[in-house]
Rosetta silent file (secondary structure, phi, psi, omega in degrees, C-alpha in Angstrom):
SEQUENCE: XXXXXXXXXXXXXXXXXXXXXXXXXXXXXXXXXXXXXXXXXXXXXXXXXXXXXXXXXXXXXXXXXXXXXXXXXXXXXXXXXXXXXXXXXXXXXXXXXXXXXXXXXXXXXXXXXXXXXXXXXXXXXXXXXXXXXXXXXXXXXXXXXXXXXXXXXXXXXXXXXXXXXXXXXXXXXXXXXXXXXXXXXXXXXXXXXXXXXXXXXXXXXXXXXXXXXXXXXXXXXXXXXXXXXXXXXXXXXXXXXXXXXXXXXX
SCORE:     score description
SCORE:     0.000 S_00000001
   1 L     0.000  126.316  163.314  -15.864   56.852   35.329 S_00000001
   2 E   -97.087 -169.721  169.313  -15.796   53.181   34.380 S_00000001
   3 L  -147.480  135.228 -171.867  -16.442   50.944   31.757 S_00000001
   4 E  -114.373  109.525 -179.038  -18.209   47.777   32.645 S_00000001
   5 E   -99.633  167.698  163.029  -17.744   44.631   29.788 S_00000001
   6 E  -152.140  160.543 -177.845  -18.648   41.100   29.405 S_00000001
   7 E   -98.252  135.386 -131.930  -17.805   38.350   27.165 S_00000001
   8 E  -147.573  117.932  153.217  -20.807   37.717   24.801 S_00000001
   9 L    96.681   12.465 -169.438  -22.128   36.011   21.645 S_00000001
  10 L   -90.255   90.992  166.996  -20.083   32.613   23.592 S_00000001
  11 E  -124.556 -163.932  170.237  -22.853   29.985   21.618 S_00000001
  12 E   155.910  112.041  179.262  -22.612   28.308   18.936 S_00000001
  13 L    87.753 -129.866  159.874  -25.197   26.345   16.876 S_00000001
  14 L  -124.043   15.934  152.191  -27.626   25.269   19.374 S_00000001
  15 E   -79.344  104.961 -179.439  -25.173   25.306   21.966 S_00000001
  16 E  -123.257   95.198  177.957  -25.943   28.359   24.355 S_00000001
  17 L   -73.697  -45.079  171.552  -23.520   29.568   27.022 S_00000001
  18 L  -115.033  146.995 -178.590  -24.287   33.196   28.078 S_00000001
  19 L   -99.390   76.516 -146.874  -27.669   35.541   28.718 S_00000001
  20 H   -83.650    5.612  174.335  -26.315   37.529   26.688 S_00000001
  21 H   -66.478  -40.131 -168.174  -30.373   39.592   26.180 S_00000001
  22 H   -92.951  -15.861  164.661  -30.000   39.807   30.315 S_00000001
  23 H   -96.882  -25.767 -146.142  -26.010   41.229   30.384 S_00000001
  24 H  -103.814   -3.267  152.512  -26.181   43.619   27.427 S_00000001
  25 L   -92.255   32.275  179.621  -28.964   45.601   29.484 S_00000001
  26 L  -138.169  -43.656  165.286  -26.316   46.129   32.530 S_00000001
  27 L   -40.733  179.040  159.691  -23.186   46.331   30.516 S_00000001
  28 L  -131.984  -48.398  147.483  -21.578   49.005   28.143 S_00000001
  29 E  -145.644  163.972 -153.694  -19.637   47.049   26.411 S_00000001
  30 E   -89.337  116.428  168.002  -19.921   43.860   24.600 S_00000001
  31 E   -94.060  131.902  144.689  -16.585   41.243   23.845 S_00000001
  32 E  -106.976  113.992  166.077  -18.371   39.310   21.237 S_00000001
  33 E   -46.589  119.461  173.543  -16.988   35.981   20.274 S_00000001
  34 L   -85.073    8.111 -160.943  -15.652   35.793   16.951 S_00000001
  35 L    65.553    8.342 -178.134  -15.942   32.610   16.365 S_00000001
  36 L   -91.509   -5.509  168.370  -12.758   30.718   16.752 S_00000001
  37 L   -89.621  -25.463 -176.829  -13.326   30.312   20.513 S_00000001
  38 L  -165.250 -172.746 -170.450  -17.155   30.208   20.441 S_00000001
  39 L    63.779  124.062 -175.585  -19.882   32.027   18.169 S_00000001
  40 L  -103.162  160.759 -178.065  -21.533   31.393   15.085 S_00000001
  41 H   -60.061   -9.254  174.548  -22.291   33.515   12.399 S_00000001
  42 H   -81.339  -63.912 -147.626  -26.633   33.780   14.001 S_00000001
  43 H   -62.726  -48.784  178.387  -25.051   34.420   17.196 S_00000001
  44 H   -26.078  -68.019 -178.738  -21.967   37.281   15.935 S_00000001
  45 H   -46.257  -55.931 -159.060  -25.183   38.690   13.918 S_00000001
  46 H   -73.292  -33.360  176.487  -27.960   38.417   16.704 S_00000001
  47 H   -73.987  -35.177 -179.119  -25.656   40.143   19.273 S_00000001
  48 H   -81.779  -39.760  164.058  -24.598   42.651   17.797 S_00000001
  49 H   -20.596  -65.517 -162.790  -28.288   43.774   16.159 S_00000001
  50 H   -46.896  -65.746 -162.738  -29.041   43.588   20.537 S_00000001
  51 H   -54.678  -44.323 -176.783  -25.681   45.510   21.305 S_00000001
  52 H   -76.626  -39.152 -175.895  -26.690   48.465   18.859 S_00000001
  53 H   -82.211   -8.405  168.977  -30.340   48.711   19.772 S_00000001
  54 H   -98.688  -11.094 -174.923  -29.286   49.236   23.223 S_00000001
  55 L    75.633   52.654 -167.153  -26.310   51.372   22.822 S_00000001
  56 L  -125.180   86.028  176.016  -23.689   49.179   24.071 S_00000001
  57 E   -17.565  124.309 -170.781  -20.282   49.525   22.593 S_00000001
  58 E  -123.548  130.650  174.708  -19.212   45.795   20.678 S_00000001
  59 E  -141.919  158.417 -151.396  -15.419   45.006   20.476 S_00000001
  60 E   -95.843  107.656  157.534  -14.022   41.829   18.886 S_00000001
  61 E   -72.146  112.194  173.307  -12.771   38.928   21.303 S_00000001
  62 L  -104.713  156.555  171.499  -10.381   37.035   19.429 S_00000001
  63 L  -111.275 -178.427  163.414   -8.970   34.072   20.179 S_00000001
  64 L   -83.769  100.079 -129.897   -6.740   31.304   19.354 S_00000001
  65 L   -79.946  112.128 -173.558   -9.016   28.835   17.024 S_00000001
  66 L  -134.709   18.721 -172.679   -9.730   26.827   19.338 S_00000001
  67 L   -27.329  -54.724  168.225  -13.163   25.603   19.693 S_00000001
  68 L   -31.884  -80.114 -172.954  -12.776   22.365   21.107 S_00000001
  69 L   -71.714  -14.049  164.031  -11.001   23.948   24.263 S_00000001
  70 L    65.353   40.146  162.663  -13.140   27.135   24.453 S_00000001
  71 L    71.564   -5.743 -162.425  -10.046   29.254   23.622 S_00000001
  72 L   -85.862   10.336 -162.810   -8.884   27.949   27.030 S_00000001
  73 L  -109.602  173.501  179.913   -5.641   25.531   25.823 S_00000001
  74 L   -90.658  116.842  175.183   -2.333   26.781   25.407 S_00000001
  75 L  -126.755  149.392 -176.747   -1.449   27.043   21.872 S_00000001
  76 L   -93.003  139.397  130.253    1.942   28.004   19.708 S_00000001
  77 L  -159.935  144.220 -169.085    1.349   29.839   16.537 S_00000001
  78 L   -65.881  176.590 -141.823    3.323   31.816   14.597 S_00000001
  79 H   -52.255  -49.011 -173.085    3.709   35.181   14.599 S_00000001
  80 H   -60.134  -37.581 -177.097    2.092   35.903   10.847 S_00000001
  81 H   -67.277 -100.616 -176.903   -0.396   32.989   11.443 S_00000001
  82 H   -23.241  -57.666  167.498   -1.926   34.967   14.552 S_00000001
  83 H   -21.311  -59.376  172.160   -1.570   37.988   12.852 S_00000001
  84 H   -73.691  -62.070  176.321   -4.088   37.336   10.340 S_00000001
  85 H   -17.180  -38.162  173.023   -6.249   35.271   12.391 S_00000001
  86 H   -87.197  -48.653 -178.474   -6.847   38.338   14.668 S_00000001
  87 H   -66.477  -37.763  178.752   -7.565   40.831   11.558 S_00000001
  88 H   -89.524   15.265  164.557   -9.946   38.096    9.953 S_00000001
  89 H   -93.770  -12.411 -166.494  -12.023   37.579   13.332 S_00000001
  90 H   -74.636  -43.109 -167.091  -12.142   41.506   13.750 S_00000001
  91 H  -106.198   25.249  163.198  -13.400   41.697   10.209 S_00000001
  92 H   -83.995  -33.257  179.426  -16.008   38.914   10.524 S_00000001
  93 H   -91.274  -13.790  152.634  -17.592   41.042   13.133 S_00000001
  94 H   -62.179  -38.490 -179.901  -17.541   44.367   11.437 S_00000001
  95 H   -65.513  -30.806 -159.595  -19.455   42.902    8.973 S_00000001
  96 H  -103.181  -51.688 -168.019  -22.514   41.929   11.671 S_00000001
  97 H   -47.597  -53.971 -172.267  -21.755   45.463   13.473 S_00000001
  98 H   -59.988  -41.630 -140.835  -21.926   47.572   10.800 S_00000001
  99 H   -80.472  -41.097 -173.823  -24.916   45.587    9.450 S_00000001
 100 H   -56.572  -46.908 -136.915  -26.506   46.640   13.171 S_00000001
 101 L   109.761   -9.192 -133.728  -25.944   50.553   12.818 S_00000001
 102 L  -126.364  169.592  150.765  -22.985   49.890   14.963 S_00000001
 103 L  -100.248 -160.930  162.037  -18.904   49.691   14.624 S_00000001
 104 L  -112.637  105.432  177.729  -16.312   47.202   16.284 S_00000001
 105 L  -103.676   19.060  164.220  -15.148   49.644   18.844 S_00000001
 106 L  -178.525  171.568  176.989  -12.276   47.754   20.530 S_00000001
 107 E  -102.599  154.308  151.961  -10.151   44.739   20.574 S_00000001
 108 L   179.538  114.731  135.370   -9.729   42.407   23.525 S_00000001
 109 L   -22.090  127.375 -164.853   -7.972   38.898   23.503 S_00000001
 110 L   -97.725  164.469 -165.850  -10.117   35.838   25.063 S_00000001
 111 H   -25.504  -96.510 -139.469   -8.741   33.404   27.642 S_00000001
 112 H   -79.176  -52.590 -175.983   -5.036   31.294   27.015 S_00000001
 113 H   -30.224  -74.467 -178.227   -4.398   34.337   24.096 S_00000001
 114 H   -70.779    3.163  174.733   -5.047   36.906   26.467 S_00000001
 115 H  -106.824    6.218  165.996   -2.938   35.518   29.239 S_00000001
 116 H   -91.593  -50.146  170.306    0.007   34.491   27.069 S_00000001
 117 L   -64.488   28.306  168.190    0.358   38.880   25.842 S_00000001
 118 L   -87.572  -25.643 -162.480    0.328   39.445   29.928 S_00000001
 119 L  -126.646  -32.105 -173.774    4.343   38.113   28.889 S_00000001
 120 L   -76.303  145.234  148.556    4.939   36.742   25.419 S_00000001
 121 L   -82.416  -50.474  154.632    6.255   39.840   23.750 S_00000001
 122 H    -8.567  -90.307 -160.244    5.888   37.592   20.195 S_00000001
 123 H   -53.229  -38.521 -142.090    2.278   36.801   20.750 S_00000001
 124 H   -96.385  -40.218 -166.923    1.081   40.352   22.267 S_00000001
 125 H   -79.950  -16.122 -173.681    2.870   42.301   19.275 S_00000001
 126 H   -82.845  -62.911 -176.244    1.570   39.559   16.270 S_00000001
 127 H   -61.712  -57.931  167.170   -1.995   40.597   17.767 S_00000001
 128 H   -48.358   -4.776  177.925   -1.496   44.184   17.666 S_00000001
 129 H   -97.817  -26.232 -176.848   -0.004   43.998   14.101 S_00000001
 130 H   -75.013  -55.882 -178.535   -3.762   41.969   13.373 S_00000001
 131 H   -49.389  -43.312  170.253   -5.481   44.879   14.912 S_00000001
 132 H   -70.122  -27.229 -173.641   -3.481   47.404   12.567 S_00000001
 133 H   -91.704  -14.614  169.811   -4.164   45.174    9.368 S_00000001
 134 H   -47.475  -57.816 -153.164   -8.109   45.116   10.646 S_00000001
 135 L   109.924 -179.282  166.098   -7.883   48.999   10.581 S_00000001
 136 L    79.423   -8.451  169.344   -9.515   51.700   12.461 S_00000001
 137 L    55.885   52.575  163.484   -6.678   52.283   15.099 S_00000001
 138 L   -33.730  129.573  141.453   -8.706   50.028   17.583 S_00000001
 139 L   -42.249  157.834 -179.886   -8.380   50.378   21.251 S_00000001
 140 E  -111.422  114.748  143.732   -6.384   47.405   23.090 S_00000001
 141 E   -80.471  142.996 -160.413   -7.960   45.906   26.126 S_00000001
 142 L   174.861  130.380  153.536   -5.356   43.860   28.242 S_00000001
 143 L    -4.278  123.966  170.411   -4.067   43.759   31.687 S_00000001
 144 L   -90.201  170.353 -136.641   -2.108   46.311   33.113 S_00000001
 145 L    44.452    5.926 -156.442    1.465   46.210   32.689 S_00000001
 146 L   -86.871  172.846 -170.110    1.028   43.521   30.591 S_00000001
 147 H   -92.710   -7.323  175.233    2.984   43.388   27.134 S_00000001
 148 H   -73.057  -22.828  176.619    0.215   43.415   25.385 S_00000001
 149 H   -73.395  -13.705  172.237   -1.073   46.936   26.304 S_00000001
 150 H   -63.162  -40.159 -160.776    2.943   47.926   25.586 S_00000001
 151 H   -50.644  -61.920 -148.326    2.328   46.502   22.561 S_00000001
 152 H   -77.867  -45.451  146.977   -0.427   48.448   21.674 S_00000001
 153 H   -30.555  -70.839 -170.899    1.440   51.633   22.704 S_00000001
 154 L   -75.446  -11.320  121.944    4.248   51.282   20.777 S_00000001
 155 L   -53.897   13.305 -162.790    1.912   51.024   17.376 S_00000001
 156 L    95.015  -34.268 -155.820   -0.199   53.800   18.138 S_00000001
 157 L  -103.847  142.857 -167.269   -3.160   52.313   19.342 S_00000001
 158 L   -94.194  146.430  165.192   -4.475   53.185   22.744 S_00000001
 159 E   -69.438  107.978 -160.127   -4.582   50.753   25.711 S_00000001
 160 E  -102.213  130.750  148.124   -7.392   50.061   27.798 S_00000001
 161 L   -60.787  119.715  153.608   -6.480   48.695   31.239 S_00000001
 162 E  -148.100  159.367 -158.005   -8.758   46.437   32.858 S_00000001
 163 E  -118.044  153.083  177.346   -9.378   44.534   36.262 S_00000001
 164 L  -103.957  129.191  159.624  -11.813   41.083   36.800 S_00000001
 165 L   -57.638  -52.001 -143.483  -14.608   41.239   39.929 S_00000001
 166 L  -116.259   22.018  167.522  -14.805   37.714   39.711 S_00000001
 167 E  -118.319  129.816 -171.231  -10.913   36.692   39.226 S_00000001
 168 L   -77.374  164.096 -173.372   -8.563   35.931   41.893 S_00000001
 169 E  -119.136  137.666  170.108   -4.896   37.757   41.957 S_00000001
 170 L   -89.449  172.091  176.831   -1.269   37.171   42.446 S_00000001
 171 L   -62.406  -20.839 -179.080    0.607   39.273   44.661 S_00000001
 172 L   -91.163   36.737  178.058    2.290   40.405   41.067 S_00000001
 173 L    34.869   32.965  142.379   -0.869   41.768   39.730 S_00000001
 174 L   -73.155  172.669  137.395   -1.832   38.430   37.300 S_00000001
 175 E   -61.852  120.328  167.300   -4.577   36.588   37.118 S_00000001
 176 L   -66.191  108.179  173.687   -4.408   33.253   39.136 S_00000001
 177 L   -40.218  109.494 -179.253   -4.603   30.666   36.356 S_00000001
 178 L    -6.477  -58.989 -163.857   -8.183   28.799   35.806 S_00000001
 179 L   -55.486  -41.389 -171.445   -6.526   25.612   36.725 S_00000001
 180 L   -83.407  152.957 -154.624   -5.647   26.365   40.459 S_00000001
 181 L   -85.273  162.099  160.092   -8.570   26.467   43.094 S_00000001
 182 L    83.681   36.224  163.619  -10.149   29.783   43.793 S_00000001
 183 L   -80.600  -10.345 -160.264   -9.154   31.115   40.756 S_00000001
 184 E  -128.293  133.104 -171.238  -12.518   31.898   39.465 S_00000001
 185 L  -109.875  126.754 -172.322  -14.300   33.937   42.434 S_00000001
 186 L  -122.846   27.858  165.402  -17.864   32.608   42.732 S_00000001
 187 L   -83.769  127.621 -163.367  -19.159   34.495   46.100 S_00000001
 188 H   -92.213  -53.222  177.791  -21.344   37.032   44.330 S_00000001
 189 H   -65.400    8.859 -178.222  -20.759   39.472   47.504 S_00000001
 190 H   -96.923  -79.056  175.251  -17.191   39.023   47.383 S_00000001
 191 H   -22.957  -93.603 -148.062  -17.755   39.997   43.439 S_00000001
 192 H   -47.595  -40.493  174.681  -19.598   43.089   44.227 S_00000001
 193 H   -62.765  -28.152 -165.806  -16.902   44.220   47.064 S_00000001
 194 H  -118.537    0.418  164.469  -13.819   44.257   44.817 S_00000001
 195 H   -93.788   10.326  159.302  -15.285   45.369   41.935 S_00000001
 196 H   -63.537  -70.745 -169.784  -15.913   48.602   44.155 S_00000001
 197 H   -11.083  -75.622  175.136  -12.523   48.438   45.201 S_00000001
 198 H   -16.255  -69.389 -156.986  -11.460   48.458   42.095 S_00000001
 199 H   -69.473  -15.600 -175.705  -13.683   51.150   40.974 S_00000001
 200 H  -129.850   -1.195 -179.470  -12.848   53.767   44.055 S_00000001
 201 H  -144.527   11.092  169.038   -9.956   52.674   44.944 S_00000001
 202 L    39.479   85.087  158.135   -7.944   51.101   42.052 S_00000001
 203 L  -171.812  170.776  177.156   -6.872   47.809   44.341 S_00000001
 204 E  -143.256  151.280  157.939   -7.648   44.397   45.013 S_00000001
 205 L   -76.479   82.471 -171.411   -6.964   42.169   47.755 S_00000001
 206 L   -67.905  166.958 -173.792   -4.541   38.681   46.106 S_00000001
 207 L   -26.100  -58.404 -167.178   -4.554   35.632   46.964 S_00000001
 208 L   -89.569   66.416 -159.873   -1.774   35.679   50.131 S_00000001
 209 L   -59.053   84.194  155.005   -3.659   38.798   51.084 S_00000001
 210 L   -14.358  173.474  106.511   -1.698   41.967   49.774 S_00000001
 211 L   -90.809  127.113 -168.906   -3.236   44.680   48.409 S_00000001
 212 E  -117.828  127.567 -179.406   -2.302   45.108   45.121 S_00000001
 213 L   -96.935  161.187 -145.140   -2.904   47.967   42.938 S_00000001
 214 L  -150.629   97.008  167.058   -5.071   47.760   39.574 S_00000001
 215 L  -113.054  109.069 -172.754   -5.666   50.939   38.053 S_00000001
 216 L   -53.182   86.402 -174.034   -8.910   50.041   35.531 S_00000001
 217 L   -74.059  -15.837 -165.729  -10.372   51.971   32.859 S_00000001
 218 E  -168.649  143.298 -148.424  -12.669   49.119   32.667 S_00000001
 219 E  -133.966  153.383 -143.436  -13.959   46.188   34.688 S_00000001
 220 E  -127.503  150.381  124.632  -14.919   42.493   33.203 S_00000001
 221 L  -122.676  127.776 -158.699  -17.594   40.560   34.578 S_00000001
 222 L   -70.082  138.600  174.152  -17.270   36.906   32.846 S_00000001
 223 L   -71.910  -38.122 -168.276  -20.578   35.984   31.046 S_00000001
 224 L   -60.049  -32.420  173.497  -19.902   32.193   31.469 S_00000001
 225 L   -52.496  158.469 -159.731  -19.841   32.702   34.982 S_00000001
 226 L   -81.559  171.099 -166.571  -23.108   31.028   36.959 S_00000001
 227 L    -9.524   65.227  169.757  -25.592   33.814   37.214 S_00000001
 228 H   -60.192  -27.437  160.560  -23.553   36.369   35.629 S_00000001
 229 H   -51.205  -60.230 -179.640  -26.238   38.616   34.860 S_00000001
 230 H   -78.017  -19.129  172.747  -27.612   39.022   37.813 S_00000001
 231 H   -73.058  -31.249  149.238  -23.946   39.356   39.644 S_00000001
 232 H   -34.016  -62.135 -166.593  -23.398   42.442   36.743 S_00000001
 233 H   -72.946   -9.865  161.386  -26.511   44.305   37.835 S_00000001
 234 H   -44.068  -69.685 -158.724  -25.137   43.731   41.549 S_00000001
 235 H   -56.264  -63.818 -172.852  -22.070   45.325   40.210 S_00000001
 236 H   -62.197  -43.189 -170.446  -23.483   48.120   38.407 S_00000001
 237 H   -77.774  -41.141  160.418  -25.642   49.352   41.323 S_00000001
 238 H   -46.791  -36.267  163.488  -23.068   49.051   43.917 S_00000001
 239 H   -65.024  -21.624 -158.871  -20.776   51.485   41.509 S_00000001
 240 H  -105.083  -37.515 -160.011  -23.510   53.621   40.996 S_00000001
 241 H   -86.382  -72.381 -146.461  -24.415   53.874   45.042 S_00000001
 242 H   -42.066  -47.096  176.596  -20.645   54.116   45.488 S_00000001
 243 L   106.736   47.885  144.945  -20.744   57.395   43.135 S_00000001
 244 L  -104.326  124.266  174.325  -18.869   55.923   40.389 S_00000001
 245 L   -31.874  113.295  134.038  -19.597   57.172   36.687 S_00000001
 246 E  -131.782  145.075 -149.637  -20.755   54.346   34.510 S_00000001
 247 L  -155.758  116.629 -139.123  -19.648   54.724   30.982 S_00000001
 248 L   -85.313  142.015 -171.794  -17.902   52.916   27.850 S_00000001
 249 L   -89.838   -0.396 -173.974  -14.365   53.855   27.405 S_00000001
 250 L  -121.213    0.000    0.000  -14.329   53.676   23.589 S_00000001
């Protein structure tokens, strides 16, 4: 059994980045942008109303506020500072969820945030202290091994592992950073091959190409990516012909 997500709700205004009507029928569950990397309060609202009438689990991406930079710059901030920052985007979007029928059924850190808790021990524990002042004993999605799913442990709150179709790998089971080429994998049959892999055989092939093992509870396909929608429903049917469950882990 798997869990398939996307990132969601990334608009703002009349600025529109993701389909997110054409992902949230292939998905299970929804990262909705809370607004300090993207999302406005029509989008927060519109998605999740979509997310609920379809039965598609919604969990709060937070970010660093970062708009400008699309959550994607490297930013310092202290520990306390994050802290809140992460409990008041979690409880901007409980407010549209709940409004839906729906909760905020997980956490999961957006772009430089979530790849600074693969290591900062700081950063990955000030966001798990935001998730505990949200409430609700949230799941944590985050990289495995990473410190943020340690993090997440060591408060109580359970840890969701997940692996990227459409992200290249070090041999040390990261993410290859955005900046460096082929970091972003944009062969949609390439996509569809590793997120079986993933899904039957909890590995991936990195960059200098290892095999590296990834074991997933749940597998990302990026909304932002170019025809991310239709590279999801790729995804989903190849897991489904493979004879892997799909199914939301929280």
């Amino acid at each position: 059994m798997i869990d398939l997500n996307a990132d969601l709700g990334e608009g703002f205004g009349r600025w529109t980045l993701t389909d997110d009507d054409a992902l949230l029928s292939v998905v299970t569950s929804a990262n909705v942008a809370c607004g300090f990397h993207a999302g406005d309060p029509s989008v927060m609202r519109r998605v999740c109303d979509l997310a609920a009438e379809r039965g598609v689990r919604i969990g709060a991406q937070v970010s660093y506020r970062d708009l400008a930079g699309f959550g994607r710059r490297a930013m310092d901030v202290p520990a306390d500072e994050l802290t809140a920052e992460v409990a008041y985007q979690i409880g901007a979007l409980r407010v549209f969820a709940e409004a839906a029928g729906a909760v905020v059924a997980y956490v999961k850190p957006h772009g430089a945030l979530y790849n600074r808790t693969v290591h900062d021990e700081g950063q990955a524990r000030a966001v798990v202290a935001g998730v505990s002042l949200a409430g609700g004993a949230l799941p944590v999605l985050g990289l495995p091994g990473s410190r943020l799913l340690t993090a997440a442990a060591d408060a109580g709150l359970t840890g969701v592992p997940e692996a990227f179709a459409d992200r290249a790998y070090t041999a040390r089971g990261t993410l290859v950073p955005r900046g460096e080429p082929g970091a972003v994998v944009t062969d949609e049959d390439a996509v569809v091959r590793r997120a079986v892999a993933f899904a039957m055989e909890g590995s991936v092939e990195a960059v200098d190409g290892t095999a590296v093992a990834v074991a997933a509870r749940s597998l990302c396909v990026h909304g932002d990516t170019p025809n991310a929608a239709r590279i999801a429903a790729r995804v989903r049917t190849a897991l489904e012909t493979a004879g892997a469950g799909i199914g939301a882990f929280a």
